[in-house]
Amino acid sequence: MKIAIDCRMSGKSGIGRYLDGILPSIVDSVREGNELFLFGNEERLSDYKNIEGVEIAQCSVKPFSVKDFCFFPHSISKKINECDVFYTPYCNIPSGVKIPICSTIHDLVFLDMPITSAFGTHVRNMIYHYAVMRSAKICTVSEFSASRIRALLRCKKPIVICHNALSKNLSNLKKGSEKSTGLNQIILFVGNIKKHKGLQTLLPAFVLARRRGLNARLVIVGESRNFRSADKDFEAELFDAQKTGDVQFTGCVSDEELYSLYQKARLLVQPSLYEGFGIPPLEALSFGTHVLLSDIPVFREIYGDFPVAYFHAGDKEDLAAKLVPVFNAAKEPLPPLPEKYDFAKTSALILKELSEIAKAKKTTARQ
């Protein structure tokens, strides 16, 4: 089986982490006779450059751009069409692809929550529907996302759950590291300031909890630019907390810096209103860091077997009430974690689905 894979998002957060997680095991499948055509940033893909059965092509066309959808380089689409099946780790399908397609739709947050303009929502809706129309199968990362794909996109095609997992880079950085003791009074948030990430709930809850005796500082792995609140008194208090160091926005950080923060933090709070999977809690738990989550359905699904605590999503009073006892209890070590999510398993499942698509193509061609 010869597989074409869109690798242009390698190295980016979110989709890029997922792609970089599954790619090593997919590349290993060349030992079993598969061939791969990978296109993207050649430098990012250099680890696979001299592997027999792997062909790499430079492609700087931005995903979801006009050029991607209308004027994709013929030299690359020709190479794609020489393969048996095309896999995209998201739902972008370049123009000129004629072979069977398997797409991954991680979530439908742009349709479920108003986090962009009406025009932006409309465009994304068209992209999602196009991916469903063109794909032989759809992969996604949770049962929750699968249910939304069926409901909002009226998808009747097979949807396969291919879970997110811990990156190989994280596993390597963990080797030889020990969890910091309770000396670091750090509560960690990892994400952006978009509405669905819930920072508008966490920040006022943290301020309330500080008034009630919480002895901790909040480290936000993300940018503070464009964060706004309708409560001007709260904005002033947040500004004061940033000046004293009680609240810190780190801006963009490297993987090494992020993992160092996971190890130092006593508690990760993930107050999301919407997720497709939510990887930071899994990363934090792997470092022995306790986790407090919003009780949204996908977190109940993904982390139901893990030692985590919950608060009512969007409820700053409930979060403030939970922060003090959960943070104080987080001095204790975590119990062993379930070995539930593994990129090797995810890759094997994706390869199985791609193989079935390729076999169906050959069967149809013979008829």
PDB file of N, CA and C in Angstrom, residues 118-178:
ATOM      1  N   ALA A 118     -19.502  35.355  11.452  1.00  0.00           N
ATOM      2  CA  ALA A 118     -20.486  34.550  10.729  1.00  0.00           C
ATOM      3  C   ALA A 118     -19.899  34.036   9.420  1.00  0.00           C
ATOM      4  N   PHE A 119     -19.114  34.887   8.753  1.00  0.00           N
ATOM      5  CA  PHE A 119     -18.477  34.456   7.501  1.00  0.00           C
ATOM      6  C   PHE A 119     -17.465  33.349   7.758  1.00  0.00           C
ATOM      7  N   GLY A 120     -16.653  33.517   8.818  1.00  0.00           N
ATOM      8  CA  GLY A 120     -15.669  32.490   9.152  1.00  0.00           C
ATOM      9  C   GLY A 120     -16.326  31.170   9.484  1.00  0.00           C
ATOM     10  N   THR A 121     -17.433  31.216  10.209  1.00  0.00           N
ATOM     11  CA  THR A 121     -18.175  29.995  10.539  1.00  0.00           C
ATOM     12  C   THR A 121     -18.708  29.342   9.277  1.00  0.00           C
ATOM     13  N   HIS A 122     -19.224  30.146   8.352  1.00  0.00           N
ATOM     14  CA  HIS A 122     -19.764  29.624   7.090  1.00  0.00           C
ATOM     15  C   HIS A 122     -18.681  28.921   6.277  1.00  0.00           C
ATOM     16  N   VAL A 123     -17.509  29.546   6.187  1.00  0.00           N
ATOM     17  CA  VAL A 123     -16.405  28.949   5.424  1.00  0.00           C
ATOM     18  C   VAL A 123     -15.987  27.616   6.040  1.00  0.00           C
ATOM     19  N   ARG A 124     -15.856  27.584   7.347  1.00  0.00           N
ATOM     20  CA  ARG A 124     -15.459  26.342   8.013  1.00  0.00           C
ATOM     21  C   ARG A 124     -16.526  25.263   7.849  1.00  0.00           C
ATOM     22  N   ASN A 125     -17.771  25.656   7.875  1.00  0.00           N
ATOM     23  CA  ASN A 125     -18.852  24.706   7.654  1.00  0.00           C
ATOM     24  C   ASN A 125     -18.724  24.061   6.278  1.00  0.00           C
ATOM     25  N   MET A 126     -18.411  24.861   5.278  1.00  0.00           N
ATOM     26  CA  MET A 126     -18.231  24.327   3.921  1.00  0.00           C
ATOM     27  C   MET A 126     -17.037  23.368   3.857  1.00  0.00           C
ATOM     28  N   ILE A 127     -15.944  23.740   4.555  1.00  0.00           N
ATOM     29  CA  ILE A 127     -14.748  22.891   4.556  1.00  0.00           C
ATOM     30  C   ILE A 127     -15.046  21.542   5.206  1.00  0.00           C
ATOM     31  N   TYR A 128     -15.745  21.561   6.345  1.00  0.00           N
ATOM     32  CA  TYR A 128     -16.101  20.315   7.025  1.00  0.00           C
ATOM     33  C   TYR A 128     -16.990  19.439   6.130  1.00  0.00           C
ATOM     34  N   HIS A 129     -18.010  20.037   5.523  1.00  0.00           N
ATOM     35  CA  HIS A 129     -18.919  19.269   4.669  1.00  0.00           C
ATOM     36  C   HIS A 129     -18.195  18.713   3.445  1.00  0.00           C
ATOM     37  N   TYR A 130     -17.266  19.492   2.904  1.00  0.00           N
ATOM     38  CA  TYR A 130     -16.497  19.019   1.758  1.00  0.00           C
ATOM     39  C   TYR A 130     -15.643  17.815   2.139  1.00  0.00           C
ATOM     40  N   ALA A 131     -15.025  17.889   3.335  1.00  0.00           N
ATOM     41  CA  ALA A 131     -14.204  16.761   3.799  1.00  0.00           C
ATOM     42  C   ALA A 131     -15.043  15.502   3.954  1.00  0.00           C
ATOM     43  N   VAL A 132     -16.244  15.645   4.499  1.00  0.00           N
ATOM     44  CA  VAL A 132     -17.130  14.482   4.651  1.00  0.00           C
ATOM     45  C   VAL A 132     -17.527  13.935   3.284  1.00  0.00           C
ATOM     46  N   MET A 133     -17.862  14.830   2.354  1.00  0.00           N
ATOM     47  CA  MET A 133     -18.275  14.402   1.020  1.00  0.00           C
ATOM     48  C   MET A 133     -17.162  13.649   0.295  1.00  0.00           C
ATOM     49  N   ARG A 134     -15.917  14.142   0.410  1.00  0.00           N
ATOM     50  CA  ARG A 134     -14.803  13.560  -0.344  1.00  0.00           C
ATOM     51  C   ARG A 134     -14.178  12.341   0.320  1.00  0.00           C
ATOM     52  N   SER A 135     -14.349  12.181   1.610  1.00  0.00           N
ATOM     53  CA  SER A 135     -13.622  11.132   2.336  1.00  0.00           C
ATOM     54  C   SER A 135     -14.362   9.805   2.331  1.00  0.00           C
ATOM     55  N   ALA A 136     -13.602   8.737   2.198  1.00  0.00           N
ATOM     56  CA  ALA A 136     -14.183   7.395   2.317  1.00  0.00           C
ATOM     57  C   ALA A 136     -14.496   7.090   3.772  1.00  0.00           C
ATOM     58  N   LYS A 137     -13.632   7.585   4.666  1.00  0.00           N
ATOM     59  CA  LYS A 137     -13.840   7.412   6.111  1.00  0.00           C
ATOM     60  C   LYS A 137     -13.384   8.676   6.824  1.00  0.00           C
ATOM     61  N   ILE A 138     -13.972   8.894   7.994  1.00  0.00           N
ATOM     62  CA  ILE A 138     -13.601  10.020   8.834  1.00  0.00           C
ATOM     63  C   ILE A 138     -13.015   9.475  10.138  1.00  0.00           C
ATOM     64  N   CYS A 139     -11.858  10.026  10.521  1.00  0.00           N
ATOM     65  CA  CYS A 139     -11.296   9.726  11.836  1.00  0.00           C
ATOM     66  C   CYS A 139     -11.560  10.909  12.762  1.00  0.00           C
ATOM     67  N   THR A 140     -11.707  10.636  14.046  1.00  0.00           N
ATOM     68  CA  THR A 140     -11.814  11.694  15.037  1.00  0.00           C
ATOM     69  C   THR A 140     -11.254  11.188  16.358  1.00  0.00           C
ATOM     70  N   VAL A 141     -11.169  12.073  17.361  1.00  0.00           N
ATOM     71  CA  VAL A 141     -10.397  11.746  18.559  1.00  0.00           C
ATOM     72  C   VAL A 141     -11.235  11.370  19.774  1.00  0.00           C
ATOM     73  N   SER A 142     -12.561  11.437  19.668  1.00  0.00           N
ATOM     74  CA  SER A 142     -13.411  11.090  20.812  1.00  0.00           C
ATOM     75  C   SER A 142     -14.801  10.733  20.326  1.00  0.00           C
ATOM     76  N   GLU A 143     -15.533  10.024  21.181  1.00  0.00           N
ATOM     77  CA  GLU A 143     -16.933   9.716  20.872  1.00  0.00           C
ATOM     78  C   GLU A 143     -17.755  11.004  20.825  1.00  0.00           C
ATOM     79  N   PHE A 144     -17.383  11.962  21.672  1.00  0.00           N
ATOM     80  CA  PHE A 144     -18.087  13.239  21.667  1.00  0.00           C
ATOM     81  C   PHE A 144     -17.984  13.901  20.299  1.00  0.00           C
ATOM     82  N   SER A 145     -16.764  13.984  19.764  1.00  0.00           N
ATOM     83  CA  SER A 145     -16.593  14.606  18.453  1.00  0.00           C
ATOM     84  C   SER A 145     -17.335  13.821  17.375  1.00  0.00           C
ATOM     85  N   ALA A 146     -17.311  12.503  17.476  1.00  0.00           N
ATOM     86  CA  ALA A 146     -18.032  11.684  16.496  1.00  0.00           C
ATOM     87  C   ALA A 146     -19.526  12.005  16.521  1.00  0.00           C
ATOM     88  N   SER A 147     -20.085  12.192  17.715  1.00  0.00           N
ATOM     89  CA  SER A 147     -21.512  12.496  17.826  1.00  0.00           C
ATOM     90  C   SER A 147     -21.837  13.846  17.205  1.00  0.00           C
ATOM     91  N   ARG A 148     -20.926  14.823  17.354  1.00  0.00           N
ATOM     92  CA  ARG A 148     -21.162  16.142  16.776  1.00  0.00           C
ATOM     93  C   ARG A 148     -21.014  16.110  15.254  1.00  0.00           C
ATOM     94  N   ILE A 149     -20.094  15.304  14.754  1.00  0.00           N
ATOM     95  CA  ILE A 149     -19.918  15.168  13.301  1.00  0.00           C
ATOM     96  C   ILE A 149     -21.176  14.559  12.673  1.00  0.00           C
ATOM     97  N   ARG A 150     -21.717  13.539  13.339  1.00  0.00           N
ATOM     98  CA  ARG A 150     -22.947  12.928  12.820  1.00  0.00           C
ATOM     99  C   ARG A 150     -24.102  13.931  12.848  1.00  0.00           C
ATOM    100  N   ALA A 151     -24.194  14.699  13.927  1.00  0.00           N
ATOM    101  CA  ALA A 151     -25.333  15.596  14.106  1.00  0.00           C
ATOM    102  C   ALA A 151     -25.238  16.835  13.219  1.00  0.00           C
ATOM    103  N   LEU A 152     -24.088  17.511  13.233  1.00  0.00           N
ATOM    104  CA  LEU A 152     -23.977  18.792  12.543  1.00  0.00           C
ATOM    105  C   LEU A 152     -23.649  18.663  11.065  1.00  0.00           C
ATOM    106  N   LEU A 153     -22.925  17.605  10.695  1.00  0.00           N
ATOM    107  CA  LEU A 153     -22.541  17.419   9.295  1.00  0.00           C
ATOM    108  C   LEU A 153     -23.384  16.357   8.606  1.00  0.00           C
ATOM    109  N   ARG A 154     -24.302  15.766   9.363  1.00  0.00           N
ATOM    110  CA  ARG A 154     -25.182  14.713   8.835  1.00  0.00           C
ATOM    111  C   ARG A 154     -24.374  13.615   8.143  1.00  0.00           C
ATOM    112  N   CYS A 155     -23.287  13.258   8.823  1.00  0.00           N
ATOM    113  CA  CYS A 155     -22.342  12.293   8.265  1.00  0.00           C
ATOM    114  C   CYS A 155     -22.875  10.868   8.411  1.00  0.00           C
ATOM    115  N   LYS A 156     -23.009  10.172   7.296  1.00  0.00           N
ATOM    116  CA  LYS A 156     -23.450   8.776   7.288  1.00  0.00           C
ATOM    117  C   LYS A 156     -22.289   7.814   7.036  1.00  0.00           C
ATOM    118  N   LYS A 157     -21.118   8.384   6.783  1.00  0.00           N
ATOM    119  CA  LYS A 157     -19.949   7.552   6.482  1.00  0.00           C
ATOM    120  C   LYS A 157     -19.329   7.017   7.770  1.00  0.00           C
ATOM    121  N   PRO A 158     -18.503   5.972   7.661  1.00  0.00           N
ATOM    122  CA  PRO A 158     -17.869   5.416   8.869  1.00  0.00           C
ATOM    123  C   PRO A 158     -17.009   6.458   9.590  1.00  0.00           C
ATOM    124  N   ILE A 159     -17.183   6.545  10.900  1.00  0.00           N
ATOM    125  CA  ILE A 159     -16.363   7.424  11.742  1.00  0.00           C
ATOM    126  C   ILE A 159     -15.590   6.550  12.710  1.00  0.00           C
ATOM    127  N   VAL A 160     -14.276   6.698  12.705  1.00  0.00           N
ATOM    128  CA  VAL A 160     -13.395   5.848  13.504  1.00  0.00           C
ATOM    129  C   VAL A 160     -12.743   6.680  14.601  1.00  0.00           C
ATOM    130  N   ILE A 161     -12.812   6.208  15.843  1.00  0.00           N
ATOM    131  CA  ILE A 161     -12.213   6.924  16.971  1.00  0.00           C
ATOM    132  C   ILE A 161     -10.728   6.588  17.048  1.00  0.00           C
ATOM    133  N   CYS A 162      -9.886   7.577  16.802  1.00  0.00           N
ATOM    134  CA  CYS A 162      -8.426   7.432  16.850  1.00  0.00           C
ATOM    135  C   CYS A 162      -7.906   8.437  17.874  1.00  0.00           C
ATOM    136  N   HIS A 163      -7.769   7.993  19.100  1.00  0.00           N
ATOM    137  CA  HIS A 163      -7.496   8.896  20.215  1.00  0.00           C
ATOM    138  C   HIS A 163      -6.182   9.655  20.092  1.00  0.00           C
ATOM    139  N   ASN A 164      -6.157  10.816  20.711  1.00  0.00           N
ATOM    140  CA  ASN A 164      -4.921  11.548  20.923  1.00  0.00           C
ATOM    141  C   ASN A 164      -4.099  10.797  21.979  1.00  0.00           C
ATOM    142  N   ALA A 165      -2.851  11.191  22.168  1.00  0.00           N
ATOM    143  CA  ALA A 165      -1.995  10.498  23.142  1.00  0.00           C
ATOM    144  C   ALA A 165      -0.795  11.380  23.477  1.00  0.00           C
ATOM    145  N   LEU A 166       0.115  10.844  24.285  1.00  0.00           N
ATOM    146  CA  LEU A 166       1.318  11.572  24.685  1.00  0.00           C
ATOM    147  C   LEU A 166       2.365  11.495  23.581  1.00  0.00           C
ATOM    148  N   SER A 167       3.011  12.622  23.310  1.00  0.00           N
ATOM    149  CA  SER A 167       4.023  12.642  22.265  1.00  0.00           C
ATOM    150  C   SER A 167       5.278  11.896  22.697  1.00  0.00           C
ATOM    151  N   LYS A 168       6.010  11.396  21.712  1.00  0.00           N
ATOM    152  CA  LYS A 168       7.276  10.702  21.978  1.00  0.00           C
ATOM    153  C   LYS A 168       8.279  11.656  22.613  1.00  0.00           C
ATOM    154  N   ASN A 169       8.242  12.923  22.192  1.00  0.00           N
ATOM    155  CA  ASN A 169       9.148  13.939  22.738  1.00  0.00           C
ATOM    156  C   ASN A 169       8.929  14.106  24.232  1.00  0.00           C
ATOM    157  N   LEU A 170       7.668  14.101  24.640  1.00  0.00           N
ATOM    158  CA  LEU A 170       7.359  14.215  26.066  1.00  0.00           C
ATOM    159  C   LEU A 170       7.908  13.019  26.830  1.00  0.00           C
ATOM    160  N   SER A 171       7.709  11.831  26.294  1.00  0.00           N
ATOM    161  CA  SER A 171       8.192  10.620  26.957  1.00  0.00           C
ATOM    162  C   SER A 171       9.707  10.659  27.124  1.00  0.00           C
ATOM    163  N   ASN A 172      10.404  11.153  26.104  1.00  0.00           N
ATOM    164  CA  ASN A 172      11.861  11.229  26.182  1.00  0.00           C
ATOM    165  C   ASN A 172      12.306  12.246  27.235  1.00  0.00           C
ATOM    166  N   LEU A 173      11.606  13.376  27.310  1.00  0.00           N
ATOM    167  CA  LEU A 173      11.977  14.407  28.276  1.00  0.00           C
ATOM    168  C   LEU A 173      11.684  13.992  29.709  1.00  0.00           C
ATOM    169  N   LYS A 174      10.718  13.092  29.864  1.00  0.00           N
ATOM    170  CA  LYS A 174      10.364  12.624  31.207  1.00  0.00           C
ATOM    171  C   LYS A 174      11.414  11.708  31.809  1.00  0.00           C
ATOM    172  N   LYS A 175      12.202  11.042  30.952  1.00  0.00           N
ATOM    173  CA  LYS A 175      13.150  10.053  31.443  1.00  0.00           C
ATOM    174  C   LYS A 175      14.147  10.693  32.412  1.00  0.00           C
ATOM    175  N   GLY A 176      14.237  10.111  33.584  1.00  0.00           N
ATOM    176  CA  GLY A 176      15.191  10.592  34.579  1.00  0.00           C
ATOM    177  C   GLY A 176      14.718  11.789  35.377  1.00  0.00           C
ATOM    178  N   SER A 177      13.535  12.305  35.046  1.00  0.00           N
ATOM    179  CA  SER A 177      13.037  13.465  35.793  1.00  0.00           C
ATOM    180  C   SER A 177      12.224  13.001  36.988  1.00  0.00           C
ATOM    181  N   GLU A 178      12.235  13.787  38.026  1.00  0.00           N
ATOM    182  CA  GLU A 178      11.450  13.490  39.214  1.00  0.00           C
ATOM    183  C   GLU A 178      10.464  14.623  39.465  1.00  0.00           C
TER     184      GLU A 178
END
